[in-house]
Amino acid sequence: MKIALLGYGKMGKIIERVAKERGHSISLKADSKTKALHFEDSDVAIDFSLPSTAVSNIKSAIEANVPVISGTTGWLENYDDIADYCNTNNGAFLYASNFSLGVNIFFEVNRVLASLIANYPDYHLGIEEIHHTQKLDAPSGTAISLANDIIKTSDYKNWTLNAPNSDEIKIDAKRIEDVPGTHIINYNSEVDSVEIKHTAHNREGFALGAVIASEWIADKKGVFSMKDVLNIG
């Protein structure tokens, strides 16, 4: 399979190595200096670019009839438009806030815990996420996904980075040098605490999940998520 890399920073280079280890080749390496995207020799595109370029990258791949995987965060206000664009153009698109196989299992554990604890208002929720200092957006897309899944099964209405109202989930976003990604869900009451945590030891897991997703989507049409790739839920 020939993969177009849309975004050739640290993640792009790790994805390149993982893809080659799995027998694939790289047809395009695009960065912020790339003027035009040419997909003639590409079977699939993987976008780990910038929030400012993700939408145009994804649309360009769909227009070229190339399935596209996106792990770029910070542009999700346009997600519904991209999904509609994909379906209208009979394309294939998959977005994940986190491609790590462990994180996607963590998402499921979070959903189950949120539904179980929703009936016990004495527990007060907090979310903490820690990432490297080069991460441009805060909170992380993964933290937003975790919060949104909790909102679906609870009385919480929104998430915030600031001092929360009673119906808001407080997300504490920290940036520390050389931290690939840590996410903690904590429910505290006066008598005890319930906590789940996922810690990434490196970026290999994100890259592997993105390549596995690109292998999965290669012959499909539609809008998908990692739940489809992993057959979860």
Short mmCIF file of C-alpha atoms in Angstrom, two decimals:
data_model
loop_
_atom_site.label_atom_id
_atom_site.label_comp_id
_atom_site.label_asym_id
_atom_site.label_seq_id
_atom_site.Cartn_x
_atom_site.Cartn_y
_atom_site.Cartn_z
CA MET A 1 0.00 0.00 0.00
CA LYS A 2 1.21 3.50 -0.87
CA ILE A 3 0.62 6.07 1.86
CA ALA A 4 0.55 9.86 1.53
CA LEU A 5 1.74 11.57 4.71
CA LEU A 6 0.00 14.93 5.22
CA GLY A 7 2.16 16.43 7.92
CA TYR A 8 5.78 15.31 8.13
CA GLY A 9 6.75 16.34 11.64
CA LYS A 10 7.66 14.02 14.50
CA MET A 11 4.51 11.94 14.17
CA GLY A 12 4.80 11.80 10.40
CA LYS A 13 8.32 10.41 10.63
CA ILE A 14 7.28 7.76 13.16
CA ILE A 15 4.31 6.78 10.99
CA GLU A 16 6.68 6.48 8.02
CA ARG A 17 8.90 4.06 9.92
CA VAL A 18 6.00 1.97 11.24
CA ALA A 19 4.38 1.86 7.79
CA LYS A 20 7.59 0.65 6.15
CA GLU A 21 8.02 -1.99 8.87
CA ARG A 22 4.55 -3.27 7.91
CA GLY A 23 5.49 -3.48 4.23
CA HIS A 24 4.06 -0.21 2.94
CA SER A 25 5.71 2.61 1.01
CA ILE A 26 5.40 6.40 1.27
CA SER A 27 4.08 8.15 -1.85
CA LEU A 28 3.98 11.73 -0.55
CA LYS A 29 5.57 13.66 2.31
CA ALA A 30 3.78 16.99 2.73
CA ASP A 31 4.65 19.65 5.28
CA SER A 32 3.76 23.32 5.82
CA LYS A 33 5.96 24.30 2.86
CA THR A 34 4.23 21.99 0.38
CA LYS A 35 2.38 24.09 -2.21
CA ALA A 36 0.12 21.40 -3.74
CA LEU A 37 -0.86 17.86 -2.86
CA HIS A 38 -0.53 15.21 -5.57
CA PHE A 39 -2.22 11.89 -4.79
CA GLU A 40 -1.76 10.11 -8.13
CA ASP A 41 0.37 7.32 -6.63
CA SER A 42 -1.41 7.07 -3.26
CA ASP A 43 -3.77 4.39 -1.93
CA VAL A 44 -4.53 6.17 1.35
CA ALA A 45 -3.61 9.42 3.13
CA ILE A 46 -2.76 9.93 6.80
CA ASP A 47 -3.15 13.48 8.11
CA PHE A 48 -1.18 14.57 11.16
CA SER A 49 -0.78 18.19 10.13
CA LEU A 50 -1.89 21.46 11.75
CA PRO A 51 -5.40 22.62 12.73
CA SER A 52 -5.11 25.37 10.11
CA THR A 53 -4.44 22.93 7.24
CA ALA A 54 -6.30 19.77 8.27
CA VAL A 55 -9.62 20.65 6.63
CA SER A 56 -8.08 21.48 3.25
CA ASN A 57 -5.85 18.39 3.41
CA ILE A 58 -8.81 16.10 4.11
CA LYS A 59 -10.93 17.65 1.37
CA SER A 60 -8.07 17.37 -1.13
CA ALA A 61 -7.70 13.65 -0.41
CA ILE A 62 -11.46 13.07 -0.72
CA GLU A 63 -11.53 15.00 -4.01
CA ALA A 64 -8.74 12.73 -5.28
CA ASN A 65 -10.77 9.65 -4.28
CA VAL A 66 -8.12 8.70 -1.70
CA PRO A 67 -9.31 7.41 1.69
CA VAL A 68 -8.02 9.67 4.45
CA ILE A 69 -7.20 9.08 8.10
CA SER A 70 -6.92 12.16 10.33
CA GLY A 71 -5.39 12.43 13.77
CA THR A 72 -5.04 16.22 13.76
CA THR A 73 -6.94 17.94 16.57
CA GLY A 74 -8.07 21.53 16.99
CA TRP A 75 -10.32 21.71 13.91
CA LEU A 76 -13.37 19.73 15.05
CA GLU A 77 -15.80 22.62 14.71
CA ASN A 78 -15.68 21.63 11.02
CA TYR A 79 -16.11 17.88 11.58
CA ASP A 80 -19.79 17.73 10.51
CA ASP A 81 -18.98 19.66 7.32
CA ILE A 82 -16.17 17.22 6.50
CA ALA A 83 -18.41 14.23 7.18
CA ASP A 84 -21.07 15.66 4.86
CA TYR A 85 -18.42 16.47 2.25
CA CYS A 86 -17.12 12.90 2.42
CA ASN A 87 -20.56 11.35 2.01
CA THR A 88 -21.55 13.74 -0.79
CA ASN A 89 -18.37 12.86 -2.71
CA ASN A 90 -18.58 9.11 -1.98
CA GLY A 91 -15.28 9.27 -0.12
CA ALA A 92 -13.76 7.48 2.85
CA PHE A 93 -12.80 9.36 6.01
CA LEU A 94 -11.81 8.34 9.52
CA TYR A 95 -11.04 10.72 12.36
CA ALA A 96 -9.74 9.71 15.77
CA SER A 97 -8.69 11.98 18.60
CA ASN A 98 -6.25 9.21 19.51
CA PHE A 99 -5.22 6.18 17.44
CA SER A 100 -3.62 4.27 20.30
CA LEU A 101 -5.24 0.84 20.64
CA GLY A 102 -4.95 1.15 24.44
CA VAL A 103 -6.65 4.55 24.47
CA ASN A 104 -9.57 3.24 22.43
CA ILE A 105 -10.04 0.49 25.00
CA PHE A 106 -9.74 3.22 27.66
CA PHE A 107 -12.58 5.10 25.93
CA GLU A 108 -14.83 2.07 26.41
CA VAL A 109 -13.85 1.69 30.07
CA ASN A 110 -14.61 5.40 30.56
CA ARG A 111 -18.08 5.01 29.04
CA VAL A 112 -18.92 2.06 31.26
CA LEU A 113 -17.63 3.78 34.41
CA ALA A 114 -19.53 6.98 33.60
CA SER A 115 -22.80 5.08 33.17
CA LEU A 116 -22.28 3.16 36.42
CA ILE A 117 -21.43 6.18 38.54
CA ALA A 118 -24.03 8.54 37.04
CA ASN A 119 -26.59 7.58 39.69
CA TYR A 120 -24.29 8.55 42.58
CA PRO A 121 -24.10 12.35 42.78
CA ASP A 122 -21.71 12.33 45.74
CA TYR A 123 -18.87 11.63 43.33
CA HIS A 124 -17.31 14.71 41.75
CA LEU A 125 -15.52 14.30 38.44
CA GLY A 126 -12.24 15.70 37.20
CA ILE A 127 -10.20 15.02 34.06
CA GLU A 128 -6.46 15.60 33.84
CA GLU A 129 -4.40 15.43 30.66
CA ILE A 130 -0.64 15.86 30.34
CA HIS A 131 1.22 16.27 27.04
CA HIS A 132 4.54 17.47 25.65
CA THR A 133 5.14 21.20 25.33
CA GLN A 134 4.99 21.07 21.51
CA LYS A 135 1.29 20.18 21.55
CA LEU A 136 -0.52 23.22 20.15
CA ASP A 137 -4.07 22.68 21.40
CA ALA A 138 -5.50 22.38 24.90
CA PRO A 139 -7.29 20.41 26.08
CA SER A 140 -6.28 17.42 24.01
CA GLY A 141 -8.72 15.89 21.56
CA THR A 142 -8.59 12.74 23.66
CA ALA A 143 -9.65 14.62 26.80
CA ILE A 144 -12.52 16.23 24.88
CA SER A 145 -13.64 12.80 23.63
CA LEU A 146 -13.53 11.43 27.18
CA ALA A 147 -15.55 14.39 28.49
CA ASN A 148 -18.13 14.18 25.71
CA ASP A 149 -18.67 10.48 26.35
CA ILE A 150 -19.29 11.21 30.03
CA ILE A 151 -21.71 14.02 29.16
CA LYS A 152 -23.83 11.57 27.15
CA THR A 153 -24.59 9.46 30.23
CA SER A 154 -24.63 12.06 33.02
CA ASP A 155 -26.09 15.40 34.11
CA TYR A 156 -22.98 17.26 32.98
CA LYS A 157 -23.68 19.69 30.13
CA ASN A 158 -20.25 20.86 29.07
CA TRP A 159 -16.52 20.80 29.81
CA THR A 160 -14.29 23.72 30.72
CA LEU A 161 -10.66 24.57 31.34
CA ASN A 162 -11.69 27.16 33.91
CA ALA A 163 -13.39 26.98 37.31
CA PRO A 164 -16.39 24.78 36.58
CA ASN A 165 -20.06 25.35 37.24
CA SER A 166 -21.90 22.44 38.87
CA ASP A 167 -22.91 21.02 35.46
CA GLU A 168 -19.44 21.37 33.88
CA ILE A 169 -16.51 18.94 33.76
CA LYS A 170 -13.20 20.52 34.71
CA ILE A 171 -10.34 19.48 32.42
CA ASP A 172 -6.88 20.23 33.80
CA ALA A 173 -4.50 20.49 30.81
CA LYS A 174 -0.78 20.39 31.63
CA ARG A 175 2.17 20.72 29.25
CA ILE A 176 5.42 19.07 30.37
CA GLU A 177 8.52 18.37 28.31
CA ASP A 178 8.73 14.92 26.65
CA VAL A 179 5.37 13.54 27.88
CA PRO A 180 3.71 11.58 25.03
CA GLY A 181 0.27 11.64 26.64
CA THR A 182 -1.41 10.84 29.95
CA HIS A 183 -5.15 10.95 30.70
CA ILE A 184 -6.74 10.50 34.13
CA ILE A 185 -10.43 10.28 35.02
CA ASN A 186 -11.04 10.76 38.73
CA TYR A 187 -14.28 10.54 40.70
CA ASN A 188 -13.92 11.83 44.27
CA SER A 189 -16.33 11.59 47.19
CA GLU A 190 -15.87 12.19 50.90
CA VAL A 191 -15.37 8.48 51.53
CA ASP A 192 -13.34 7.25 48.55
CA SER A 193 -12.10 7.84 45.01
CA VAL A 194 -12.42 5.92 41.77
CA GLU A 195 -9.73 6.56 39.16
CA ILE A 196 -8.83 5.23 35.71
CA LYS A 197 -5.67 6.24 33.89
CA HIS A 198 -3.98 5.73 30.54
CA THR A 199 -0.30 6.52 30.08
CA ALA A 200 1.43 6.47 26.69
CA HIS A 201 5.10 5.52 27.01
CA ASN A 202 5.98 6.79 23.52
CA ARG A 203 4.37 7.79 20.23
CA GLU A 204 4.73 4.36 18.62
CA GLY A 205 1.22 3.34 19.67
CA PHE A 206 -0.34 6.36 17.98
CA ALA A 207 1.54 5.65 14.76
CA LEU A 208 0.73 1.94 14.77
CA GLY A 209 -2.98 2.62 15.27
CA ALA A 210 -3.01 5.13 12.41
CA VAL A 211 -1.34 2.66 10.04
CA ILE A 212 -3.73 -0.13 11.09
CA ALA A 213 -6.65 2.24 10.45
CA SER A 214 -5.29 3.08 6.99
CA GLU A 215 -5.01 -0.62 6.18
CA TRP A 216 -8.60 -1.15 7.30
CA ILE A 217 -10.16 1.76 5.36
CA ALA A 218 -8.38 1.18 2.06
CA ASP A 219 -11.34 -0.47 0.26
CA LYS A 220 -14.23 1.25 2.04
CA LYS A 221 -16.55 4.23 1.56
CA GLY A 222 -18.11 6.29 4.32
CA VAL A 223 -17.30 8.05 7.58
CA PHE A 224 -15.75 5.88 10.29
CA SER A 225 -14.07 5.87 13.70
CA MET A 226 -11.64 3.63 15.53
CA LYS A 227 -14.64 1.80 17.00
CA ASP A 228 -15.24 0.48 13.48
CA VAL A 229 -11.60 -0.49 13.01
CA LEU A 230 -11.43 -2.35 16.32
CA ASN A 231 -15.04 -3.63 16.17
CA ILE A 232 -15.78 -2.13 19.58
CA GLY A 233 -19.30 -1.42 20.77
#
